[in-house]
Every structure is written in structure tokens, then in C-alpha cells.
Amino acid sequence: MKNLDDLHLNIPTERKTVSVANANDKEVLVAVREALRKNLCSFLLFGEKEKIKQVAEEVMLNVTDPHITVRHATTQEEAVTSAVKAVSENEADVLMKGNVATNILLKAVLHKEYGLRTGSILSHVALFEIPGRDRLMFLTDPAMNIAPNLKEKATIINNAVKVAKGIGITLPKVAALAPVETVNEAMQSSVDAALLTQMQKRGQIKDCIIDGPLAFDNAVSLEAAKHKGIQSEVAGNPDILLVPTIDVGNALYKSFIYFANAKVAAIVSGAKAPIVLPSRADRAESKLYSLSLALATTTTI
């Protein structure tokens, strides 16, 4: 797949429902409008009904559409709790952040009684369409796990692999990034990358091909890999970039967008259902792409 516009082709034919927490957000409701126009899914919109109607009018969204249900909540906390419960109780298939702080939403997601815990860590998975590249590329984890250890990195890979399968990549190639392509015991990222590679070869991490450590240039450029004499199934042709820390991931994420004019879709994986967790700075287009990615992974997460 080369374009994020094609994500909708991987959405299951059975119509899914998206639960939106505190839905009175202009860009979110534009994404809802466009999703309905493309006939992608149905929506449960939680929040103050009059505020939702007011914002919907501004973006020309018809809240009487048969695929929209608006459920009143008097407070932000009530809207978030109700939206999460709708997913937990299998009334909805995807959770989407509306006009609410991320920490408030995640607190509800991780609630012991009604949350979406699975026993696994949650991780952020971003999918980029970068001009000049002939395929889409995942980046993980640029937003949630600060400095994951080896075990957590293995789980982050598993979470990303499930997302990749949702868009039809059956055996994704994972590049485990480090500053260098050789193991240096003073660089924990290089040690972890080598261990993850070996874990995959021995079947401890399944359904993917991992290689590392790989410096960023060797990971994304076949020419750079050949220049360094690296022989690898992954180097120059990765489906997933695994970053060692949030610092690296966050910088790459924003560099792709602001320096390379990349388009992005991003979700949280590792919960009972996909979570669309857009940034306040994300445009409606990115929110729609993220929604499509979440819908495509409802059968694999």
C-alpha cells in the first residue's frame, strides 16, 4: 500500500461503531462527517448534547443521520467514562478521543473495573505516507512509552505487528534502531536491538522479521546499507521502525511531518480495542486517516 487514502480498503465489511469521548471538537466532527460520507462506520457521540449539536452545525454534520447516536453527558468525566464503557461492553469497536485531555482518557482506559486493559502495555503506532517513498511505513513508539526495556520493546513490536496485519502486511519487516549498526555495550539501544533480532529468530517474537541494530540511514536507505556492507532482509526496506526511546520517536514523528510533508495515521495498540488518540494539533485529515487505521485493525488487535 502506497497511500493512506487506501486504508479504507482494509476496513471490514461488517459495519463497526466508533465511540467518541466528549465529541464537541470541531476537527473530530469534521472527521466524523467525512467518515459517514465514505460510509466507513457508525458513531456514538458522548458529551453535552447541545454543545455537540452546536459544533456539528458549524461543520455541517447532520446529527440526525441514522448512523449517529448522540448520548448526553453532563461532565467531561462522565462522557469519557461512558465512551470507554461502550467499548468495554462491546457496544462499540473503536474508542476515539474528542475534546478531552489524553491523560483523562487514558485513566479511564486503564480503569480496573470498566477499562480496556489486556495485561499488555499500550503503545503508540504511527503510519506515515512520506513523499518519495514507494510504501507506507510504521513508527513505534513515538508518544507513550518513555524508555522501554527489552521486554516492553518486544511487546511494542507485537502491538505494531498486529496493526500492520490489519492493513494486509502479513510478515512485516522491523528495523530496530540504534545510533550505530554494530553492538556497543555502552549503547543499550544497540544491545536491545541485537537481542530482539535473536529473539525473533528463535521464535520468541513471532509473525515478523526483525533486524538490528540499524542506524536510521541503513534502516531506510538500501544504498546506505550496501555502502556499509550490511546484508539484511530489512535494511532499506522496513515496514516498521522501532525506536529505542520516546525522544527519538517524537523527533522522527515531527520531522516526517514538518520536514518531509508526510501524512500520518496513528492509533494506540495493546488495549481490548483500537484507540484513536489524536493530538490537538492534528488536522481533520489525519484524524480521518487514524480512524480508518483503527477500523482496519479491529479484527487483529
mmCIF file of C-alpha atoms in Angstrom:
data_model
loop_
_atom_site.group_PDB
_atom_site.id
_atom_site.type_symbol
_atom_site.label_atom_id
_atom_site.label_comp_id
_atom_site.label_asym_id
_atom_site.label_seq_id
_atom_site.Cartn_x
_atom_site.Cartn_y
_atom_site.Cartn_z
ATOM 1 C CA MET A 1 0.000 0.000 0.000
ATOM 2 C CA LYS A 2 1.365 3.401 -1.005
ATOM 3 C CA ASN A 3 -1.317 5.845 0.141
ATOM 4 C CA LEU A 4 -3.197 6.497 3.366
ATOM 5 C CA ASP A 5 -6.250 7.213 1.210
ATOM 6 C CA ASP A 6 -6.385 3.462 0.525
ATOM 7 C CA LEU A 7 -6.712 2.491 4.201
ATOM 8 C CA HIS A 8 -10.483 2.250 3.869
ATOM 9 C CA LEU A 9 -9.992 -0.739 1.546
ATOM 10 C CA ASN A 10 -8.913 -2.792 4.584
ATOM 11 C CA ILE A 11 -11.899 -1.916 6.766
ATOM 12 C CA PRO A 12 -14.086 -4.978 7.493
ATOM 13 C CA THR A 13 -17.329 -5.117 5.522
ATOM 14 C CA GLU A 14 -19.320 -5.568 8.729
ATOM 15 C CA ARG A 15 -20.065 -2.018 9.848
ATOM 16 C CA LYS A 16 -18.201 -1.080 13.025
ATOM 17 C CA THR A 17 -19.113 1.510 15.657
ATOM 18 C CA VAL A 18 -16.805 4.214 16.996
ATOM 19 C CA SER A 19 -17.280 5.633 20.498
ATOM 20 C CA VAL A 20 -16.171 9.284 20.724
ATOM 21 C CA ALA A 21 -15.323 10.663 24.172
ATOM 22 C CA ASN A 22 -16.526 14.262 24.623
ATOM 23 C CA ALA A 23 -17.325 14.777 20.976
ATOM 24 C CA ASN A 24 -17.716 18.571 20.872
ATOM 25 C CA ASP A 25 -14.474 19.031 18.940
ATOM 26 C CA LYS A 26 -14.544 20.719 15.527
ATOM 27 C CA GLU A 27 -11.799 18.699 13.804
ATOM 28 C CA VAL A 28 -13.089 15.422 15.237
ATOM 29 C CA LEU A 29 -16.608 16.117 13.976
ATOM 30 C CA VAL A 30 -15.240 17.010 10.536
ATOM 31 C CA ALA A 31 -13.590 13.581 10.552
ATOM 32 C CA VAL A 32 -16.921 12.051 11.628
ATOM 33 C CA ARG A 33 -18.663 13.840 8.762
ATOM 34 C CA GLU A 34 -16.148 12.578 6.222
ATOM 35 C CA ALA A 35 -16.230 9.040 7.617
ATOM 36 C CA LEU A 36 -20.002 8.991 7.191
ATOM 37 C CA ARG A 37 -19.681 10.410 3.689
ATOM 38 C CA LYS A 38 -17.362 7.490 2.869
ATOM 39 C CA ASN A 39 -19.744 5.080 4.632
ATOM 40 C CA LEU A 40 -16.946 3.786 6.880
ATOM 41 C CA CYS A 41 -18.691 3.214 10.216
ATOM 42 C CA SER A 42 -21.300 4.346 12.748
ATOM 43 C CA PHE A 43 -20.757 6.640 15.743
ATOM 44 C CA LEU A 44 -21.730 7.022 19.382
ATOM 45 C CA LEU A 45 -21.051 10.647 20.334
ATOM 46 C CA PHE A 46 -20.763 11.256 24.082
ATOM 47 C CA GLY A 47 -20.856 14.731 25.666
ATOM 48 C CA GLU A 48 -23.117 17.701 26.280
ATOM 49 C CA LYS A 49 -25.768 17.253 23.619
ATOM 50 C CA GLU A 50 -26.299 20.955 22.895
ATOM 51 C CA LYS A 51 -22.566 21.621 22.536
ATOM 52 C CA ILE A 52 -22.207 18.665 20.170
ATOM 53 C CA LYS A 53 -25.150 19.925 18.090
ATOM 54 C CA GLN A 54 -23.688 23.441 18.002
ATOM 55 C CA VAL A 55 -20.265 22.290 16.771
ATOM 56 C CA ALA A 56 -21.902 19.844 14.344
ATOM 57 C CA GLU A 57 -23.864 22.711 12.774
ATOM 58 C CA GLU A 58 -20.629 24.668 12.310
ATOM 59 C CA VAL A 59 -19.067 21.803 10.323
ATOM 60 C CA MET A 60 -22.305 20.857 8.534
ATOM 61 C CA LEU A 61 -22.620 17.466 10.219
ATOM 62 C CA ASN A 62 -26.154 16.116 10.393
ATOM 63 C CA VAL A 63 -26.507 14.593 13.871
ATOM 64 C CA THR A 64 -29.849 13.052 12.863
ATOM 65 C CA ASP A 65 -28.003 10.747 10.468
ATOM 66 C CA PRO A 66 -29.136 7.163 11.179
ATOM 67 C CA HIS A 67 -25.521 6.152 11.792
ATOM 68 C CA ILE A 68 -25.058 8.730 14.579
ATOM 69 C CA THR A 69 -26.282 8.402 18.145
ATOM 70 C CA VAL A 70 -25.695 11.339 20.499
ATOM 71 C CA ARG A 71 -25.661 10.472 24.198
ATOM 72 C CA HIS A 72 -25.780 13.282 26.700
ATOM 73 C CA ALA A 73 -23.201 13.573 29.462
ATOM 74 C CA THR A 74 -23.218 16.474 31.895
ATOM 75 C CA THR A 75 -19.464 16.472 32.557
ATOM 76 C CA GLN A 76 -16.303 15.649 30.654
ATOM 77 C CA GLU A 77 -15.534 12.804 33.051
ATOM 78 C CA GLU A 78 -18.978 11.289 32.527
ATOM 79 C CA ALA A 79 -18.560 11.499 28.748
ATOM 80 C CA VAL A 80 -15.190 9.765 28.906
ATOM 81 C CA THR A 81 -16.378 7.039 31.268
ATOM 82 C CA SER A 82 -19.448 6.335 29.145
ATOM 83 C CA ALA A 83 -17.426 6.239 25.923
ATOM 84 C CA VAL A 84 -14.940 3.749 27.386
ATOM 85 C CA LYS A 85 -17.708 1.607 28.856
ATOM 86 C CA ALA A 86 -19.390 1.433 25.443
ATOM 87 C CA VAL A 87 -16.259 -0.223 24.064
ATOM 88 C CA SER A 88 -15.668 -2.391 27.131
ATOM 89 C CA GLU A 89 -19.248 -3.685 26.946
ATOM 90 C CA ASN A 90 -18.931 -4.415 23.191
ATOM 91 C CA GLU A 91 -21.396 -1.746 22.158
ATOM 92 C CA ALA A 92 -18.626 -0.085 20.138
ATOM 93 C CA ASP A 93 -15.493 -1.395 18.417
ATOM 94 C CA VAL A 94 -13.165 1.626 18.497
ATOM 95 C CA LEU A 95 -12.530 4.377 21.055
ATOM 96 C CA MET A 96 -11.794 7.892 19.795
ATOM 97 C CA LYS A 97 -10.589 10.897 21.743
ATOM 98 C CA GLY A 98 -12.659 14.053 21.418
ATOM 99 C CA ASN A 99 -12.296 17.330 23.313
ATOM 100 C CA VAL A 100 -10.533 15.843 26.319
ATOM 101 C CA ALA A 101 -7.001 15.689 27.708
ATOM 102 C CA THR A 102 -5.129 12.497 26.864
ATOM 103 C CA ASN A 103 -4.334 11.699 30.500
ATOM 104 C CA ILE A 104 -8.024 11.803 31.429
ATOM 105 C CA LEU A 105 -8.940 9.432 28.609
ATOM 106 C CA LEU A 106 -6.112 7.008 29.400
ATOM 107 C CA LYS A 107 -7.052 6.993 33.086
ATOM 108 C CA ALA A 108 -10.472 5.666 32.062
ATOM 109 C CA VAL A 109 -8.942 3.235 29.557
ATOM 110 C CA LEU A 110 -6.797 1.755 32.352
ATOM 111 C CA HIS A 111 -9.597 1.623 34.942
ATOM 112 C CA LYS A 112 -9.625 -1.764 36.664
ATOM 113 C CA GLU A 113 -13.410 -2.235 36.516
ATOM 114 C CA TYR A 114 -14.593 -0.888 33.164
ATOM 115 C CA GLY A 115 -11.380 -0.078 31.283
ATOM 116 C CA LEU A 116 -9.782 -1.718 28.276
ATOM 117 C CA ARG A 117 -6.778 -3.416 29.910
ATOM 118 C CA THR A 118 -5.424 -6.645 28.443
ATOM 119 C CA GLY A 119 -2.408 -7.183 30.662
ATOM 120 C CA SER A 120 -0.194 -5.799 27.913
ATOM 121 C CA ILE A 121 1.364 -2.338 27.780
ATOM 122 C CA LEU A 122 -0.229 0.211 25.484
ATOM 123 C CA SER A 123 1.891 1.676 22.708
ATOM 124 C CA HIS A 124 1.525 4.328 20.041
ATOM 125 C CA VAL A 125 1.737 3.173 16.420
ATOM 126 C CA ALA A 126 2.018 5.772 13.651
ATOM 127 C CA LEU A 127 1.742 5.074 9.934
ATOM 128 C CA PHE A 128 3.345 7.520 7.508
ATOM 129 C CA GLU A 129 2.909 8.313 3.850
ATOM 130 C CA ILE A 130 6.200 10.033 3.031
ATOM 131 C CA PRO A 131 6.642 11.754 -0.346
ATOM 132 C CA GLY A 132 9.226 9.980 -2.474
ATOM 133 C CA ARG A 133 8.858 6.598 -0.778
ATOM 134 C CA ASP A 134 7.053 3.790 -2.566
ATOM 135 C CA ARG A 135 5.369 2.311 0.512
ATOM 136 C CA LEU A 136 3.843 3.275 3.829
ATOM 137 C CA MET A 137 6.000 2.969 6.948
ATOM 138 C CA PHE A 138 5.147 2.482 10.628
ATOM 139 C CA LEU A 139 6.929 4.198 13.511
ATOM 140 C CA THR A 140 6.664 2.993 17.108
ATOM 141 C CA ASP A 141 6.608 4.138 19.903
ATOM 142 C CA PRO A 142 6.804 7.923 19.454
ATOM 143 C CA ALA A 143 4.311 9.023 22.097
ATOM 144 C CA MET A 144 3.631 6.747 25.079
ATOM 145 C CA ASN A 145 6.499 4.626 26.421
ATOM 146 C CA ILE A 146 9.387 6.827 27.517
ATOM 147 C CA ALA A 147 12.321 4.428 27.784
ATOM 148 C CA PRO A 148 11.043 0.881 27.305
ATOM 149 C CA ASN A 149 13.114 -2.067 28.475
ATOM 150 C CA LEU A 150 13.756 -5.172 26.390
ATOM 151 C CA LYS A 151 10.541 -6.932 27.396
ATOM 152 C CA GLU A 152 8.500 -3.802 26.726
ATOM 153 C CA LYS A 153 10.137 -3.335 23.321
ATOM 154 C CA ALA A 154 9.120 -6.884 22.391
ATOM 155 C CA THR A 155 5.521 -6.053 23.324
ATOM 156 C CA ILE A 156 5.685 -2.775 21.379
ATOM 157 C CA ILE A 157 6.763 -4.777 18.331
ATOM 158 C CA ASN A 158 3.896 -7.244 18.836
ATOM 159 C CA ASN A 159 1.419 -4.357 19.095
ATOM 160 C CA ALA A 160 2.730 -2.818 15.863
ATOM 161 C CA VAL A 161 2.715 -6.170 14.045
ATOM 162 C CA LYS A 162 -0.987 -6.586 14.849
ATOM 163 C CA VAL A 163 -1.684 -3.163 13.359
ATOM 164 C CA ALA A 164 0.386 -3.971 10.277
ATOM 165 C CA LYS A 165 -1.584 -7.173 9.762
ATOM 166 C CA GLY A 166 -4.758 -5.109 9.802
ATOM 167 C CA ILE A 167 -3.675 -3.342 6.621
ATOM 168 C CA GLY A 168 -2.588 -6.543 4.915
ATOM 169 C CA ILE A 169 1.125 -6.814 5.771
ATOM 170 C CA THR A 170 1.344 -10.475 6.775
ATOM 171 C CA LEU A 171 5.049 -10.601 7.675
ATOM 172 C CA PRO A 172 6.219 -7.062 8.464
ATOM 173 C CA LYS A 173 9.908 -6.193 8.460
ATOM 174 C CA VAL A 174 11.007 -4.448 11.655
ATOM 175 C CA ALA A 175 14.122 -2.268 11.849
ATOM 176 C CA ALA A 176 15.327 -1.929 15.458
ATOM 177 C CA LEU A 177 17.015 1.476 15.509
ATOM 178 C CA ALA A 178 20.189 2.494 17.326
ATOM 179 C CA PRO A 179 22.873 5.127 16.658
ATOM 180 C CA VAL A 180 25.112 2.503 15.029
ATOM 181 C CA GLU A 181 24.725 -0.784 13.164
ATOM 182 C CA THR A 182 27.079 -2.714 15.436
ATOM 183 C CA VAL A 183 26.585 -3.834 19.023
ATOM 184 C CA ASN A 184 28.186 -1.500 21.543
ATOM 185 C CA GLU A 185 27.650 -2.456 25.167
ATOM 186 C CA ALA A 186 27.790 1.228 26.124
ATOM 187 C CA MET A 187 24.700 1.827 23.957
ATOM 188 C CA GLN A 188 21.777 -0.071 25.436
ATOM 189 C CA SER A 189 19.725 0.546 22.299
ATOM 190 C CA SER A 190 22.222 -1.443 20.216
ATOM 191 C CA VAL A 191 22.266 -4.314 22.720
ATOM 192 C CA ASP A 192 18.459 -4.451 22.885
ATOM 193 C CA ALA A 193 18.199 -4.341 19.085
ATOM 194 C CA ALA A 194 20.535 -7.312 18.737
ATOM 195 C CA LEU A 195 18.643 -9.258 21.403
ATOM 196 C CA LEU A 196 15.286 -8.537 19.749
ATOM 197 C CA THR A 197 16.701 -9.790 16.453
ATOM 198 C CA GLN A 198 17.832 -13.009 18.090
ATOM 199 C CA MET A 199 14.516 -13.384 19.945
ATOM 200 C CA GLN A 200 12.672 -13.245 16.627
ATOM 201 C CA LYS A 201 14.992 -15.794 15.034
ATOM 202 C CA ARG A 202 14.335 -18.187 17.917
ATOM 203 C CA GLY A 203 10.567 -17.734 17.788
ATOM 204 C CA GLN A 204 10.168 -15.628 20.915
ATOM 205 C CA ILE A 205 8.744 -12.809 18.785
ATOM 206 C CA LYS A 206 6.526 -14.091 16.017
ATOM 207 C CA ASP A 207 4.905 -13.017 12.734
ATOM 208 C CA CYS A 208 7.613 -10.563 11.685
ATOM 209 C CA ILE A 209 11.264 -10.267 10.625
ATOM 210 C CA ILE A 210 13.478 -8.158 12.890
ATOM 211 C CA ASP A 211 16.951 -6.836 12.194
ATOM 212 C CA GLY A 212 19.092 -4.594 14.328
ATOM 213 C CA PRO A 213 20.866 -2.683 15.433
ATOM 214 C CA LEU A 214 20.391 -0.492 12.388
ATOM 215 C CA ALA A 215 21.233 3.204 12.243
ATOM 216 C CA PHE A 216 18.450 5.269 10.699
ATOM 217 C CA ASP A 217 20.206 5.716 7.345
ATOM 218 C CA ASN A 218 20.846 1.999 6.990
ATOM 219 C CA ALA A 219 17.297 1.213 8.033
ATOM 220 C CA VAL A 220 15.584 3.373 5.411
ATOM 221 C CA SER A 221 18.143 3.525 2.586
ATOM 222 C CA LEU A 222 19.196 0.435 0.646
ATOM 223 C CA GLU A 223 22.082 2.401 -0.834
ATOM 224 C CA ALA A 224 23.357 3.356 2.635
ATOM 225 C CA ALA A 225 23.062 -0.248 3.803
ATOM 226 C CA LYS A 226 25.012 -1.526 0.797
ATOM 227 C CA HIS A 227 27.681 1.126 1.358
ATOM 228 C CA LYS A 228 28.169 -0.209 4.893
ATOM 229 C CA GLY A 229 28.198 -3.804 3.631
ATOM 230 C CA ILE A 230 25.030 -4.697 5.509
ATOM 231 C CA GLN A 231 23.216 -7.747 4.181
ATOM 232 C CA SER A 232 19.712 -7.772 5.561
ATOM 233 C CA GLU A 233 16.116 -8.553 4.614
ATOM 234 C CA VAL A 234 15.061 -5.424 6.488
ATOM 235 C CA ALA A 235 17.662 -2.721 5.808
ATOM 236 C CA GLY A 236 16.475 -0.244 3.207
ATOM 237 C CA ASN A 237 13.008 -1.781 3.073
ATOM 238 C CA PRO A 238 11.354 -1.729 6.533
ATOM 239 C CA ASP A 239 7.651 -1.796 7.290
ATOM 240 C CA ILE A 240 8.150 -0.826 10.946
ATOM 241 C CA LEU A 241 10.760 1.392 12.586
ATOM 242 C CA LEU A 242 11.206 0.558 16.277
ATOM 243 C CA VAL A 243 12.708 3.488 18.173
ATOM 244 C CA PRO A 244 14.684 2.989 21.401
ATOM 245 C CA THR A 245 13.130 5.894 23.318
ATOM 246 C CA ILE A 246 10.311 8.431 23.089
ATOM 247 C CA ASP A 247 12.909 11.157 22.426
ATOM 248 C CA VAL A 248 13.948 9.504 19.169
ATOM 249 C CA GLY A 249 10.398 8.604 18.198
ATOM 250 C CA ASN A 250 8.931 12.019 18.880
ATOM 251 C CA ALA A 251 11.666 13.769 16.902
ATOM 252 C CA LEU A 252 11.264 11.415 13.927
ATOM 253 C CA TYR A 253 7.464 11.719 14.027
ATOM 254 C CA LYS A 254 7.551 15.507 13.847
ATOM 255 C CA SER A 255 10.439 15.557 11.372
ATOM 256 C CA PHE A 256 8.482 13.364 8.961
ATOM 257 C CA ILE A 257 5.532 15.772 9.141
ATOM 258 C CA TYR A 258 7.282 19.139 9.154
ATOM 259 C CA PHE A 259 10.391 18.417 7.051
ATOM 260 C CA ALA A 260 9.101 15.703 4.707
ATOM 261 C CA ASN A 261 5.457 16.859 4.464
ATOM 262 C CA ALA A 262 4.340 13.365 5.415
ATOM 263 C CA LYS A 263 0.742 12.376 6.023
ATOM 264 C CA VAL A 264 0.099 10.347 9.163
ATOM 265 C CA ALA A 265 -2.389 7.995 10.781
ATOM 266 C CA ALA A 266 -1.836 6.983 14.396
ATOM 267 C CA ILE A 267 -3.546 4.786 16.961
ATOM 268 C CA VAL A 268 -2.874 3.190 20.338
ATOM 269 C CA SER A 269 -2.486 -0.584 20.298
ATOM 270 C CA GLY A 270 -2.394 -3.066 23.174
ATOM 271 C CA ALA A 271 -5.871 -2.411 24.592
ATOM 272 C CA LYS A 272 -9.006 -4.511 24.041
ATOM 273 C CA ALA A 273 -9.825 -2.300 21.059
ATOM 274 C CA PRO A 274 -8.007 0.239 18.878
ATOM 275 C CA ILE A 275 -7.845 3.758 20.311
ATOM 276 C CA VAL A 276 -7.729 6.862 18.131
ATOM 277 C CA LEU A 277 -5.763 9.355 20.192
ATOM 278 C CA PRO A 278 -5.197 12.416 18.004
ATOM 279 C CA SER A 279 -3.153 15.411 19.044
ATOM 280 C CA ARG A 280 -4.901 18.761 19.344
ATOM 281 C CA ALA A 281 -2.639 19.933 16.504
ATOM 282 C CA ASP A 282 -3.778 17.152 14.141
ATOM 283 C CA ARG A 283 -5.913 18.193 11.201
ATOM 284 C CA ALA A 284 -9.217 16.540 10.394
ATOM 285 C CA GLU A 285 -7.497 14.684 7.555
ATOM 286 C CA SER A 286 -5.089 12.977 9.977
ATOM 287 C CA LYS A 287 -7.942 12.158 12.340
ATOM 288 C CA LEU A 288 -9.820 10.524 9.457
ATOM 289 C CA TYR A 289 -6.758 8.510 8.440
ATOM 290 C CA SER A 290 -6.288 7.434 12.057
ATOM 291 C CA LEU A 291 -9.922 6.420 12.267
ATOM 292 C CA SER A 292 -9.567 4.340 9.094
ATOM 293 C CA LEU A 293 -6.438 2.666 10.503
ATOM 294 C CA ALA A 294 -8.269 1.840 13.738
ATOM 295 C CA LEU A 295 -11.228 0.369 11.859
ATOM 296 C CA ALA A 296 -8.897 -1.731 9.711
ATOM 297 C CA THR A 297 -7.309 -3.273 12.813
ATOM 298 C CA THR A 298 -10.473 -4.184 14.718
ATOM 299 C CA THR A 299 -10.023 -7.839 13.752
ATOM 300 C CA THR A 300 -6.304 -8.060 14.618
ATOM 301 C CA ILE A 301 -5.966 -6.079 17.885
#
